[in-house]
Short mmCIF file of C-alpha atoms in Angstrom, two decimals:
data_model
loop_
_atom_site.label_atom_id
_atom_site.label_comp_id
_atom_site.label_asym_id
_atom_site.label_seq_id
_atom_site.Cartn_x
_atom_site.Cartn_y
_atom_site.Cartn_z
CA MET A 426 41.80 4.72 -21.94
CA GLY A 427 38.25 4.09 -20.78
CA GLU A 428 36.16 4.96 -17.84
CA ILE A 429 37.09 3.24 -14.56
CA VAL A 430 34.65 4.68 -12.01
CA ARG A 431 31.29 6.32 -12.65
CA VAL A 432 29.11 8.01 -10.06
CA GLU A 433 25.49 8.09 -11.17
CA ASN A 434 22.86 10.35 -9.65
CA LEU A 435 24.10 9.90 -6.07
CA PHE A 436 21.98 10.98 -3.11
CA LYS A 437 23.11 11.06 0.51
CA SER A 438 21.49 12.75 3.51
CA PHE A 439 22.25 12.90 7.22
CA GLY A 440 18.88 13.57 8.86
CA ASP A 441 17.60 16.82 7.37
CA ASN A 442 20.99 17.68 5.90
CA HIS A 443 20.76 16.71 2.21
CA VAL A 444 24.44 16.61 1.26
CA LEU A 445 24.41 14.93 -2.14
CA GLN A 446 21.39 15.52 -4.35
CA GLY A 447 22.03 13.69 -7.59
CA ALA A 448 25.81 14.02 -8.06
CA SER A 449 27.11 12.42 -11.28
CA ILE A 450 30.64 12.26 -12.68
CA ALA A 451 32.83 9.78 -14.57
CA PHE A 452 36.50 9.12 -13.79
CA GLU A 453 38.77 8.15 -16.68
CA GLU A 454 41.41 5.46 -16.18
CA GLY A 455 44.95 6.70 -15.61
CA ARG A 456 43.92 10.33 -15.10
CA ILE A 457 44.06 12.72 -12.18
CA THR A 458 40.52 13.94 -11.59
CA SER A 459 39.77 16.51 -8.90
CA ILE A 460 36.50 17.38 -7.24
CA ILE A 461 36.57 20.96 -6.07
CA GLY A 462 34.09 22.91 -4.02
CA GLN A 463 33.75 25.00 -0.92
CA SER A 464 34.15 23.45 2.54
CA GLY A 465 31.07 21.56 3.67
CA THR A 466 29.66 20.94 0.19
CA GLY A 467 29.96 17.15 0.52
CA LYS A 468 33.24 16.40 -1.27
CA SER A 469 34.37 14.00 1.48
CA VAL A 470 30.90 12.41 1.55
CA LEU A 471 31.17 11.80 -2.20
CA ILE A 472 34.47 9.94 -2.06
CA LYS A 473 33.54 8.11 1.15
CA ASN A 474 30.60 6.75 -0.83
CA ILE A 475 32.96 5.68 -3.61
CA ILE A 476 35.28 3.83 -1.21
CA GLY A 477 32.33 2.30 0.68
CA VAL A 478 32.79 3.88 4.10
CA LEU A 479 29.34 5.45 3.58
CA GLU A 480 26.34 3.91 1.83
CA PRO A 481 24.43 6.12 -0.63
CA ASP A 482 20.68 6.64 -0.11
CA ASP A 483 20.10 6.41 -3.85
CA GLY A 484 22.05 6.30 -7.10
CA ASP A 485 24.88 4.03 -8.16
CA ILE A 486 28.66 3.78 -8.32
CA LEU A 487 30.09 1.69 -11.13
CA PHE A 488 33.59 0.21 -11.13
CA HIS A 489 34.64 -1.11 -14.56
CA GLY A 490 30.93 -0.91 -15.41
CA LYS A 491 29.84 -3.06 -12.46
CA SER A 492 27.61 -1.69 -9.70
CA MET A 493 29.37 -1.41 -6.34
CA VAL A 494 26.18 -0.41 -4.54
CA HIS A 495 24.21 -3.48 -5.57
CA ALA A 496 27.11 -5.95 -5.37
CA SER A 497 27.22 -8.63 -2.64
CA ALA A 498 29.39 -7.97 0.42
CA GLU A 499 32.11 -10.31 -0.93
CA GLU A 500 32.10 -8.71 -4.38
CA ARG A 501 32.23 -5.26 -2.83
CA ALA A 502 35.16 -6.26 -0.60
CA GLU A 503 36.93 -7.64 -3.66
CA MET A 504 36.37 -4.39 -5.60
CA ARG A 505 37.43 -2.32 -2.61
CA ARG A 506 40.76 -4.16 -2.55
CA ARG A 507 41.54 -2.42 -5.84
CA PHE A 508 41.08 1.01 -4.28
CA GLY A 509 43.35 2.99 -1.99
CA TYR A 510 42.32 5.92 0.18
CA LEU A 511 44.51 8.59 1.70
CA PHE A 512 42.66 10.18 4.61
CA GLN A 513 42.85 13.89 5.37
CA ASP A 514 44.66 13.21 8.66
CA SER A 515 46.36 10.07 7.30
CA ALA A 516 44.46 7.79 9.77
CA LEU A 517 47.60 5.81 10.60
CA PHE A 518 47.18 3.17 13.30
CA ASP A 519 48.76 4.88 16.29
CA SER A 520 49.50 1.67 18.20
CA MET A 521 51.59 0.30 15.30
CA THR A 522 54.98 1.34 13.96
CA VAL A 523 55.28 2.92 10.53
CA ALA A 524 56.48 -0.41 9.08
CA GLU A 525 53.53 -2.28 10.61
CA ASN A 526 51.18 0.37 9.22
CA ILE A 527 52.50 -0.09 5.70
CA ALA A 528 52.44 -3.88 6.04
CA PHE A 529 48.86 -3.89 7.39
CA PRO A 530 46.91 -3.91 4.08
CA LEU A 531 49.21 -6.70 2.84
CA THR A 532 49.03 -8.93 5.92
CA GLU A 533 45.45 -8.31 7.03
CA GLY A 534 43.76 -7.19 3.80
CA ARG A 535 45.45 -9.66 1.41
CA GLY A 536 46.53 -12.38 3.86
CA GLU A 537 50.18 -12.14 2.75
CA LYS A 538 52.34 -14.36 4.98
CA ASP A 539 55.76 -14.21 3.30
CA ARG A 540 57.72 -12.10 5.80
CA VAL A 541 60.61 -11.43 3.45
CA ARG A 542 58.28 -10.14 0.75
CA ILE A 543 56.39 -7.99 3.28
CA ARG A 544 59.67 -6.50 4.57
CA ASP A 545 60.83 -5.81 1.01
CA VAL A 546 57.56 -4.10 0.03
CA VAL A 547 57.60 -1.96 3.19
CA GLN A 548 61.20 -0.84 2.59
CA GLU A 549 60.55 -0.22 -1.10
CA LYS A 550 57.59 2.04 -0.27
CA LEU A 551 59.53 3.85 2.46
CA ASP A 552 62.36 4.51 -0.01
CA TRP A 553 59.84 5.69 -2.61
CA ILE A 554 58.34 8.32 -0.28
CA GLY A 555 61.83 9.45 0.71
CA LEU A 556 61.66 8.30 4.34
CA PRO A 557 63.81 5.15 4.36
CA ASP A 558 64.63 5.20 8.08
CA VAL A 559 61.31 5.76 9.84
CA GLY A 560 60.06 2.15 9.80
CA ASP A 561 60.55 1.62 13.53
CA GLN A 562 58.99 4.92 14.58
CA TYR A 563 55.41 5.43 15.71
CA PRO A 564 53.07 7.86 13.87
CA ALA A 565 53.05 10.21 16.89
CA GLU A 566 56.79 10.73 16.41
CA LEU A 567 56.34 12.02 12.83
CA SER A 568 55.44 15.46 11.49
CA GLY A 569 52.17 16.07 9.62
CA GLY A 570 53.86 15.94 6.22
CA MET A 571 55.71 12.72 7.09
CA ARG A 572 52.46 11.12 8.27
CA LYS A 573 50.83 12.06 4.94
CA ARG A 574 53.68 10.41 3.04
CA VAL A 575 53.52 7.28 5.22
CA GLY A 576 49.75 7.19 4.61
CA LEU A 577 50.47 7.30 0.89
CA ALA A 578 53.04 4.50 1.22
CA ARG A 579 50.43 2.40 3.06
CA THR A 580 47.89 2.84 0.27
CA LEU A 581 50.53 2.01 -2.36
CA ALA A 582 51.59 -1.21 -0.61
CA VAL A 583 48.81 -3.14 -2.35
CA GLN A 584 49.19 -1.40 -5.74
CA PRO A 585 45.64 -0.08 -6.10
CA GLU A 586 44.07 0.74 -9.45
CA VAL A 587 42.34 3.82 -8.07
CA LEU A 588 43.69 6.09 -5.36
CA LEU A 589 41.42 8.56 -3.59
CA PHE A 590 42.87 11.57 -1.80
CA ASP A 591 40.82 13.42 0.80
CA GLU A 592 42.16 17.00 1.03
CA PRO A 593 45.78 15.83 0.67
CA THR A 594 47.39 19.21 1.30
CA THR A 595 45.08 20.67 3.95
CA GLY A 596 46.97 21.80 7.04
CA LEU A 597 50.40 21.60 5.40
CA ASP A 598 52.73 24.51 4.74
CA PRO A 599 53.16 25.50 1.04
CA VAL A 600 56.47 23.64 0.64
CA LEU A 601 55.11 20.39 2.08
CA ALA A 602 51.87 20.84 0.13
CA GLU A 603 53.92 21.08 -3.05
CA THR A 604 55.84 17.91 -2.10
CA ILE A 605 52.55 16.05 -1.70
CA ASN A 606 51.25 17.41 -5.03
CA GLU A 607 54.45 16.21 -6.72
CA LEU A 608 54.00 12.78 -5.13
CA ILE A 609 50.43 12.59 -6.47
CA THR A 610 51.67 13.36 -9.99
CA LYS A 611 54.47 10.81 -9.54
CA VAL A 612 52.02 8.12 -8.37
CA ASN A 613 49.90 8.79 -11.44
CA GLN A 614 52.73 8.87 -13.96
CA GLU A 615 55.02 6.16 -12.53
CA PHE A 616 52.39 3.56 -11.62
CA GLY A 617 49.56 4.62 -13.95
CA ILE A 618 47.18 4.77 -10.99
CA THR A 619 43.91 6.65 -11.48
CA CYS A 620 43.88 9.46 -8.90
CA ILE A 621 40.72 11.05 -7.54
CA LEU A 622 41.30 14.13 -5.40
CA ILE A 623 38.96 16.26 -3.39
CA THR A 624 40.38 19.59 -2.48
CA HIS A 625 39.78 23.29 -2.14
CA ASP A 626 43.36 24.08 -3.16
CA ILE A 627 42.28 25.48 -6.54
CA GLN A 628 45.68 26.62 -7.78
CA ALA A 629 47.29 23.20 -7.34
CA THR A 630 44.20 21.50 -8.74
CA PHE A 631 44.36 23.43 -12.01
CA ARG A 632 48.07 22.65 -12.26
CA ILE A 633 48.08 18.89 -11.63
CA SER A 634 44.60 17.68 -12.68
CA ASP A 635 43.60 16.28 -16.06
CA TYR A 636 39.91 16.74 -15.33
CA ILE A 637 37.95 18.73 -12.73
CA GLY A 638 34.42 18.51 -11.34
CA PHE A 639 32.83 21.34 -9.38
CA LEU A 640 30.51 20.21 -6.56
CA TYR A 641 27.93 22.71 -5.42
CA ASP A 642 24.45 22.31 -3.90
CA GLY A 643 24.86 18.52 -3.82
CA LYS A 644 25.48 18.20 -7.57
CA ILE A 645 28.42 18.35 -9.96
CA GLN A 646 27.54 21.72 -11.49
CA ALA A 647 30.42 21.95 -13.95
CA GLN A 648 33.09 19.60 -15.21
CA GLY A 649 35.82 19.53 -17.80
CA ARG A 650 39.53 19.93 -18.45
CA PRO A 651 41.27 22.73 -16.48
CA ASP A 652 41.50 24.95 -19.59
CA GLU A 653 37.79 24.43 -20.24
CA LEU A 654 36.79 25.25 -16.68
CA SER A 655 38.99 28.33 -16.43
CA GLY A 656 36.63 30.02 -18.86
CA THR A 657 33.47 28.75 -17.15
CA LYS A 658 30.24 30.73 -17.20
CA HIS A 659 28.97 29.16 -13.97
CA PRO A 660 28.77 32.20 -11.65
CA VAL A 661 29.70 30.45 -8.39
CA LEU A 662 32.61 28.55 -9.92
CA ARG A 663 33.83 31.72 -11.65
CA GLN A 664 33.76 33.52 -8.30
CA PHE A 665 35.43 30.55 -6.59
CA ILE A 666 38.27 30.46 -9.14
CA ALA A 667 38.65 34.24 -9.16
CA ASN A 668 38.94 34.37 -5.36
CA SER A 669 41.51 31.56 -5.26
CA PHE A 670 43.76 33.13 -7.89
CA ALA A 671 43.30 36.61 -6.39
CA GLU A 672 44.79 35.26 -3.14
CA LEU A 673 47.82 34.12 -5.14
CA GLU A 674 48.35 37.53 -6.70
CA VAL A 675 48.14 39.30 -3.30
CA MET B 1053 5.20 15.57 23.97
CA GLU B 1054 7.31 15.89 20.84
CA ALA B 1055 10.49 15.69 22.94
CA PHE B 1056 9.18 12.55 24.67
CA GLY B 1057 8.39 11.01 21.30
CA LYS B 1058 11.91 11.80 20.09
CA GLN B 1059 13.40 10.18 23.20
CA ILE B 1060 11.40 6.99 22.57
CA HIS B 1061 12.43 7.07 18.89
CA ASP B 1062 16.11 7.53 19.86
CA LEU B 1063 15.89 4.71 22.41
CA PHE B 1064 14.53 2.22 19.86
CA GLU B 1065 16.95 3.44 17.21
CA GLY B 1066 19.85 2.90 19.63
CA LEU B 1067 18.57 -0.55 20.58
CA GLY B 1068 18.19 -1.45 16.92
CA ARG B 1069 21.75 -0.33 16.18
CA PHE B 1070 23.03 -2.33 19.17
CA PHE B 1071 21.34 -5.55 18.04
CA VAL B 1072 22.66 -5.09 14.49
CA PHE B 1073 26.15 -4.71 16.02
CA LEU B 1074 25.59 -7.79 18.22
CA GLY B 1075 24.56 -9.80 15.16
CA HIS B 1076 27.68 -8.61 13.33
CA VAL B 1077 29.87 -9.69 16.29
CA LEU B 1078 28.21 -13.12 16.54
CA ARG B 1079 28.61 -13.75 12.80
CA ASN B 1080 32.28 -12.79 13.01
CA ILE B 1081 33.31 -15.06 15.91
CA PRO B 1082 33.60 -18.28 13.87
CA ARG B 1083 34.85 -16.47 10.72
CA ARG B 1084 38.40 -16.94 9.43
CA PRO B 1085 41.13 -15.81 9.58
CA TYR B 1086 41.64 -16.59 13.29
CA ARG B 1087 44.00 -13.97 14.67
CA TRP B 1088 45.67 -15.89 17.51
CA ARG B 1089 48.24 -13.17 18.17
CA LEU B 1090 45.53 -10.56 18.77
CA LEU B 1091 43.59 -13.00 20.96
CA GLY B 1092 46.75 -13.65 22.99
CA GLU B 1093 47.33 -9.91 23.41
CA GLN B 1094 43.79 -9.41 24.69
CA VAL B 1095 43.99 -12.40 27.04
CA GLU B 1096 47.17 -10.87 28.45
CA ARG B 1097 45.63 -7.40 28.72
CA ILE B 1098 42.21 -8.39 30.12
CA GLY B 1099 43.29 -11.50 32.03
CA VAL B 1100 46.91 -11.60 33.12
CA ARG B 1101 47.23 -7.89 33.88
CA SER B 1102 44.03 -7.99 35.95
CA VAL B 1103 45.24 -10.70 38.34
CA PRO B 1104 46.54 -8.27 41.03
CA ILE B 1105 43.41 -6.11 41.17
CA ILE B 1106 41.07 -9.13 41.20
CA ALA B 1107 43.19 -10.86 43.87
CA LEU B 1108 43.19 -7.72 46.00
CA SER B 1109 39.45 -7.06 45.72
CA SER B 1110 38.38 -10.67 46.26
CA MET B 1111 40.75 -11.00 49.23
CA ALA B 1112 39.18 -7.86 50.75
CA ILE B 1113 35.64 -9.12 50.09
CA GLY B 1114 36.45 -12.53 51.65
CA MET B 1115 37.97 -10.90 54.74
CA ILE B 1116 35.17 -8.35 55.27
CA PHE B 1117 32.44 -10.92 54.69
CA SER B 1118 34.13 -13.37 57.02
CA LEU B 1119 34.41 -10.73 59.75
CA GLN B 1120 30.72 -9.83 59.55
CA ILE B 1121 29.43 -13.43 59.34
CA THR B 1122 31.65 -14.68 62.16
CA MET B 1123 30.47 -11.85 64.43
CA LEU B 1124 26.85 -12.59 63.59
CA MET B 1125 27.14 -16.36 63.91
CA ALA B 1126 29.00 -16.06 67.22
CA MET B 1127 25.68 -15.01 68.77
CA PHE B 1128 24.38 -18.51 67.95
CA GLN B 1129 27.71 -20.24 68.64
CA ALA B 1130 27.77 -21.30 64.96
CA GLU B 1131 30.97 -19.56 63.87
CA THR B 1132 32.16 -22.56 61.82
CA ILE B 1133 29.36 -21.89 59.31
CA VAL B 1134 31.44 -18.94 58.05
CA GLY B 1135 33.38 -21.22 55.64
CA ALA B 1136 30.18 -22.39 53.97
CA ALA B 1137 28.56 -18.93 53.98
CA VAL B 1138 31.53 -17.23 52.39
CA GLY B 1139 32.23 -20.11 49.99
CA LEU B 1140 28.63 -20.29 48.82
CA THR B 1141 28.08 -16.56 48.30
CA LEU B 1142 31.45 -16.16 46.64
CA ALA B 1143 30.90 -19.06 44.24
CA ARG B 1144 27.33 -18.18 43.28
CA GLU B 1145 27.30 -14.38 43.34
CA LEU B 1146 30.10 -12.33 44.80
CA ALA B 1147 33.07 -13.65 42.82
CA PRO B 1148 31.49 -13.29 39.35
CA VAL B 1149 29.85 -9.94 40.10
CA ILE B 1150 32.83 -8.32 41.84
CA THR B 1151 35.23 -9.66 39.18
CA THR B 1152 33.04 -8.31 36.37
CA LEU B 1153 32.53 -4.90 37.98
CA MET B 1154 36.28 -4.55 38.56
CA LEU B 1155 37.01 -5.59 34.97
CA ILE B 1156 34.42 -3.17 33.59
CA ALA B 1157 36.12 -0.36 35.48
CA LYS B 1158 39.60 -1.44 34.44
CA ASN B 1159 39.16 -2.88 30.93
CA GLY B 1160 35.69 -1.90 29.72
CA SER B 1161 36.31 1.83 29.93
CA ALA B 1162 39.74 1.41 28.29
CA MET B 1163 38.17 -0.69 25.52
CA THR B 1164 35.61 2.04 24.73
CA ALA B 1165 38.20 4.82 24.90
CA GLU B 1166 40.61 2.95 22.60
CA LEU B 1167 37.99 2.06 19.98
CA GLY B 1168 36.36 5.50 20.31
CA THR B 1169 39.67 7.21 19.62
CA MET B 1170 40.14 4.97 16.60
CA ARG B 1171 36.67 5.99 15.38
CA VAL B 1172 37.35 9.70 15.88
CA THR B 1173 40.73 9.56 14.12
CA GLU B 1174 39.23 7.56 11.22
CA GLN B 1175 41.38 4.50 11.94
CA LEU B 1176 38.28 2.27 11.82
CA ASP B 1177 37.32 3.77 8.44
CA ALA B 1178 40.90 3.24 7.23
CA MET B 1179 40.66 -0.44 8.15
CA GLN B 1180 37.40 -0.73 6.24
CA THR B 1181 38.92 0.84 3.12
CA MET B 1182 41.55 -1.93 3.20
CA SER B 1183 38.81 -4.58 3.19
CA VAL B 1184 39.54 -5.47 6.81
CA ASP B 1185 36.36 -5.68 8.87
CA PRO B 1186 37.05 -3.64 12.05
CA VAL B 1187 34.54 -5.73 14.02
CA HIS B 1188 36.35 -8.93 13.04
CA TYR B 1189 39.81 -7.47 13.63
CA LEU B 1190 39.18 -5.51 16.82
CA VAL B 1191 36.01 -6.71 18.54
CA THR B 1192 36.18 -10.50 18.04
CA PRO B 1193 39.49 -10.95 19.93
CA ARG B 1194 38.20 -8.76 22.78
CA VAL B 1195 34.95 -10.70 23.06
CA VAL B 1196 36.59 -14.14 22.90
CA ALA B 1197 39.32 -13.09 25.36
CA SER B 1198 36.70 -11.80 27.80
CA VAL B 1199 34.67 -15.03 27.60
CA ILE B 1200 37.87 -17.00 28.32
CA THR B 1201 39.40 -14.83 31.04
CA PHE B 1202 36.34 -13.82 33.09
CA PRO B 1203 35.62 -17.39 34.36
CA ILE B 1204 39.34 -17.99 35.06
CA LEU B 1205 39.60 -14.77 37.07
CA THR B 1206 36.34 -15.64 38.84
CA ALA B 1207 37.72 -19.05 39.81
CA MET B 1208 40.81 -17.31 41.15
CA ALA B 1209 38.59 -14.83 43.05
CA ASN B 1210 36.80 -17.78 44.69
CA VAL B 1211 40.07 -19.24 45.95
CA VAL B 1212 41.63 -15.92 47.05
CA GLY B 1213 38.37 -14.82 48.72
CA LEU B 1214 38.27 -18.06 50.69
CA ILE B 1215 41.90 -17.60 51.73
CA GLY B 1216 41.00 -14.10 52.99
CA SER B 1217 38.00 -15.50 54.82
CA TYR B 1218 40.14 -18.27 56.39
CA VAL B 1219 42.80 -15.79 57.56
CA VAL B 1220 40.22 -13.62 59.34
CA ALA B 1221 38.01 -16.39 60.71
CA VAL B 1222 40.68 -18.88 61.78
CA GLY B 1223 43.72 -16.63 62.18
CA MET B 1224 42.08 -13.67 63.90
CA LEU B 1225 38.72 -14.75 65.28
CA ASP B 1226 39.71 -18.24 66.48
CA VAL B 1227 37.19 -20.21 64.43
CA ASP B 1228 38.00 -23.94 64.42
CA PRO B 1229 39.86 -24.69 61.11
CA GLY B 1230 38.42 -28.21 60.87
CA GLY B 1231 34.89 -26.84 61.27
CA PHE B 1232 35.58 -24.12 58.66
CA PHE B 1233 36.54 -26.68 55.98
CA ASP B 1234 33.97 -29.23 57.11
CA GLN B 1235 31.10 -26.76 56.61
CA LEU B 1236 32.60 -25.56 53.31
CA TYR B 1237 32.82 -29.12 52.05
CA TRP B 1238 29.25 -30.04 53.03
CA PHE B 1239 27.47 -26.92 51.83
CA VAL B 1240 29.24 -25.89 48.63
CA GLU B 1241 28.38 -28.12 45.66
CA PRO B 1242 30.19 -28.21 42.30
CA GLU B 1243 27.02 -26.70 40.73
CA ASP B 1244 27.51 -23.58 42.83
CA VAL B 1245 30.97 -23.11 41.34
CA TYR B 1246 29.87 -23.93 37.77
CA SER B 1247 26.93 -21.53 37.93
CA GLY B 1248 29.26 -18.70 38.97
CA LEU B 1249 31.71 -19.49 36.18
CA ILE B 1250 28.92 -19.61 33.56
CA LYS B 1251 27.65 -16.25 34.81
CA ALA B 1252 31.17 -14.82 34.53
CA ALA B 1253 31.48 -15.98 30.91
CA VAL B 1254 28.12 -14.40 30.00
CA MET B 1255 29.04 -11.18 31.81
CA GLY B 1256 32.41 -11.08 30.04
CA PHE B 1257 30.65 -11.39 26.69
CA MET B 1258 28.21 -8.62 27.65
CA MET B 1259 30.94 -6.26 28.81
CA ALA B 1260 33.05 -6.70 25.69
CA VAL B 1261 30.10 -6.24 23.30
CA ILE B 1262 28.60 -3.24 25.12
CA CYS B 1263 31.92 -1.44 25.58
CA SER B 1264 32.97 -2.11 21.97
CA TYR B 1265 29.58 -0.89 20.73
CA TYR B 1266 29.96 2.42 22.55
CA GLY B 1267 33.53 2.77 21.24
CA PHE B 1268 32.39 2.16 17.65
CA ASN B 1269 29.59 4.71 18.03
CA SER B 1270 31.60 7.30 19.92
CA GLY B 1271 30.88 10.98 19.31
CA ARG B 1272 33.41 13.41 17.85
CA GLY B 1273 36.42 14.70 19.77
CA ALA B 1274 37.80 14.00 23.24
CA LYS B 1275 34.44 14.91 24.81
CA GLY B 1276 32.63 12.36 22.64
CA VAL B 1277 35.08 9.60 23.59
CA GLY B 1278 34.80 10.53 27.30
CA GLU B 1279 31.01 10.45 27.18
CA ALA B 1280 31.05 7.12 25.33
CA SER B 1281 33.32 5.61 28.04
CA THR B 1282 31.02 6.82 30.82
CA ARG B 1283 27.93 5.46 29.07
CA ALA B 1284 29.68 2.14 28.40
CA VAL B 1285 30.64 1.68 32.06
CA VAL B 1286 27.18 2.62 33.35
CA THR B 1287 25.28 0.51 30.80
CA SER B 1288 27.45 -2.57 31.18
CA SER B 1289 27.41 -2.35 35.01
CA VAL B 1290 23.63 -2.07 35.15
CA GLY B 1291 23.30 -4.65 32.38
CA ILE B 1292 25.35 -7.30 34.18
CA LEU B 1293 23.41 -6.76 37.44
CA VAL B 1294 20.10 -7.29 35.62
CA ALA B 1295 21.54 -10.29 33.78
CA ASP B 1296 22.88 -11.65 37.08
CA TYR B 1297 19.39 -11.64 38.61
CA ILE B 1298 17.88 -13.35 35.56
CA MET B 1299 20.65 -15.98 35.47
CA ALA B 1300 20.43 -16.57 39.25
CA ASP B 1301 16.68 -17.17 38.95
CA LEU B 1302 17.14 -19.51 35.99
CA MET B 1303 19.98 -21.45 37.61
CA LEU B 1304 18.11 -21.88 40.89
CA LYS B 1305 15.26 -23.42 38.90
CA LEU B 1306 17.37 -25.54 36.55
CA LEU B 1307 20.43 -26.62 38.56
CA TYR B 1308 19.08 -27.22 42.04
#
């Protein structure tokens, strides 16, 4: 399988805060790739640039070899339709029911009008996430873990090629976090979707990822397979990994 | 000096951002798909649900104005002029301005708070990731609904205000009913009514764009949304008063 997304020398600043300073990494098709790093290092900024919520100051993002940064608005919208994004707090539309949330990318993003098909897709996704009976409920009536799963169902409704996860397990208890990690693996294996995660949950990352990039000081400082990175010589990453696994042993 | 320079820089940066937003809204109005259901919802929310408050406030304005004018005109034994005085001021100025100010308080602040909350909880970003333009989906129906409903509510305010004026002048202060309508008929021209309705449409557009802009650029957290709502109400209220003066001046030169 080839490369599906490539980030090339990306720069992004907010005033005097230079968050990304030449970050580069390639994402292979059909793999789970994680970007790890401490809080506040710009992991969210990196994937928000990939999905197009933020515009980079410099550098490029290629999708199937085609620049997303220099594409026209229409081309970019077309490319973006092939991406899904699971927000850290799910970002469900609170004035809509769960079913309407899942149907939204189909009806408004793709212009789907066939009500029977929409209803079938919504129910299929609800069954898939293991919450078949919550369609009529509002997001406020659901727990954090349920909202995460509904968010995932919403992104899957349009069968994206690439799915980006922003801190998917943050704020969840270990059991729920594990459920979400299992769902990510399932999404990748069952549908062949390329998954890009940003997280500081190092233990889970090393378990479920095929490839890992370490973001520090605005750049990807180290990258490789989990077994390669576990023996890294990069001092900060070594410390970062050691601290995370030390917590587990305690 | 440096702080003053920063304030000027921030002011122009804010203005620049607002005009970019305005351009985005204007480009989106004719763009497909037309979301009739969302437009209907907004017409119901901004228009239909505002009927009681607009009726109440315009009735009160008509009654108070009638009371004051009748008392004043009684000194010159010209009480019947009250119909024309109230009709004219309502049609040209009071109905559009009072209607807009009431709607800013009722709907403008709610608009900013709703969109601001969506910004803070990343719902606007979520929409964007699904290739749905949040300006097209959320702002366009609000702007179009405001342009439609503000003149209708203003027309209603004209009628209800006149009823209030009639009740006080004729019912309570014994003004001759024939004289009341006679003066109204002779002094109030269709242009007076049209000019008020045009003003209302412009003010509706201004309110919806300004309040949506502040919602889209709301700061973080509940405090940020609260501050955005306050700024939206103040800016749109001052903005429509300035626009009202400019439009009144233009209309007096062009229509009369």
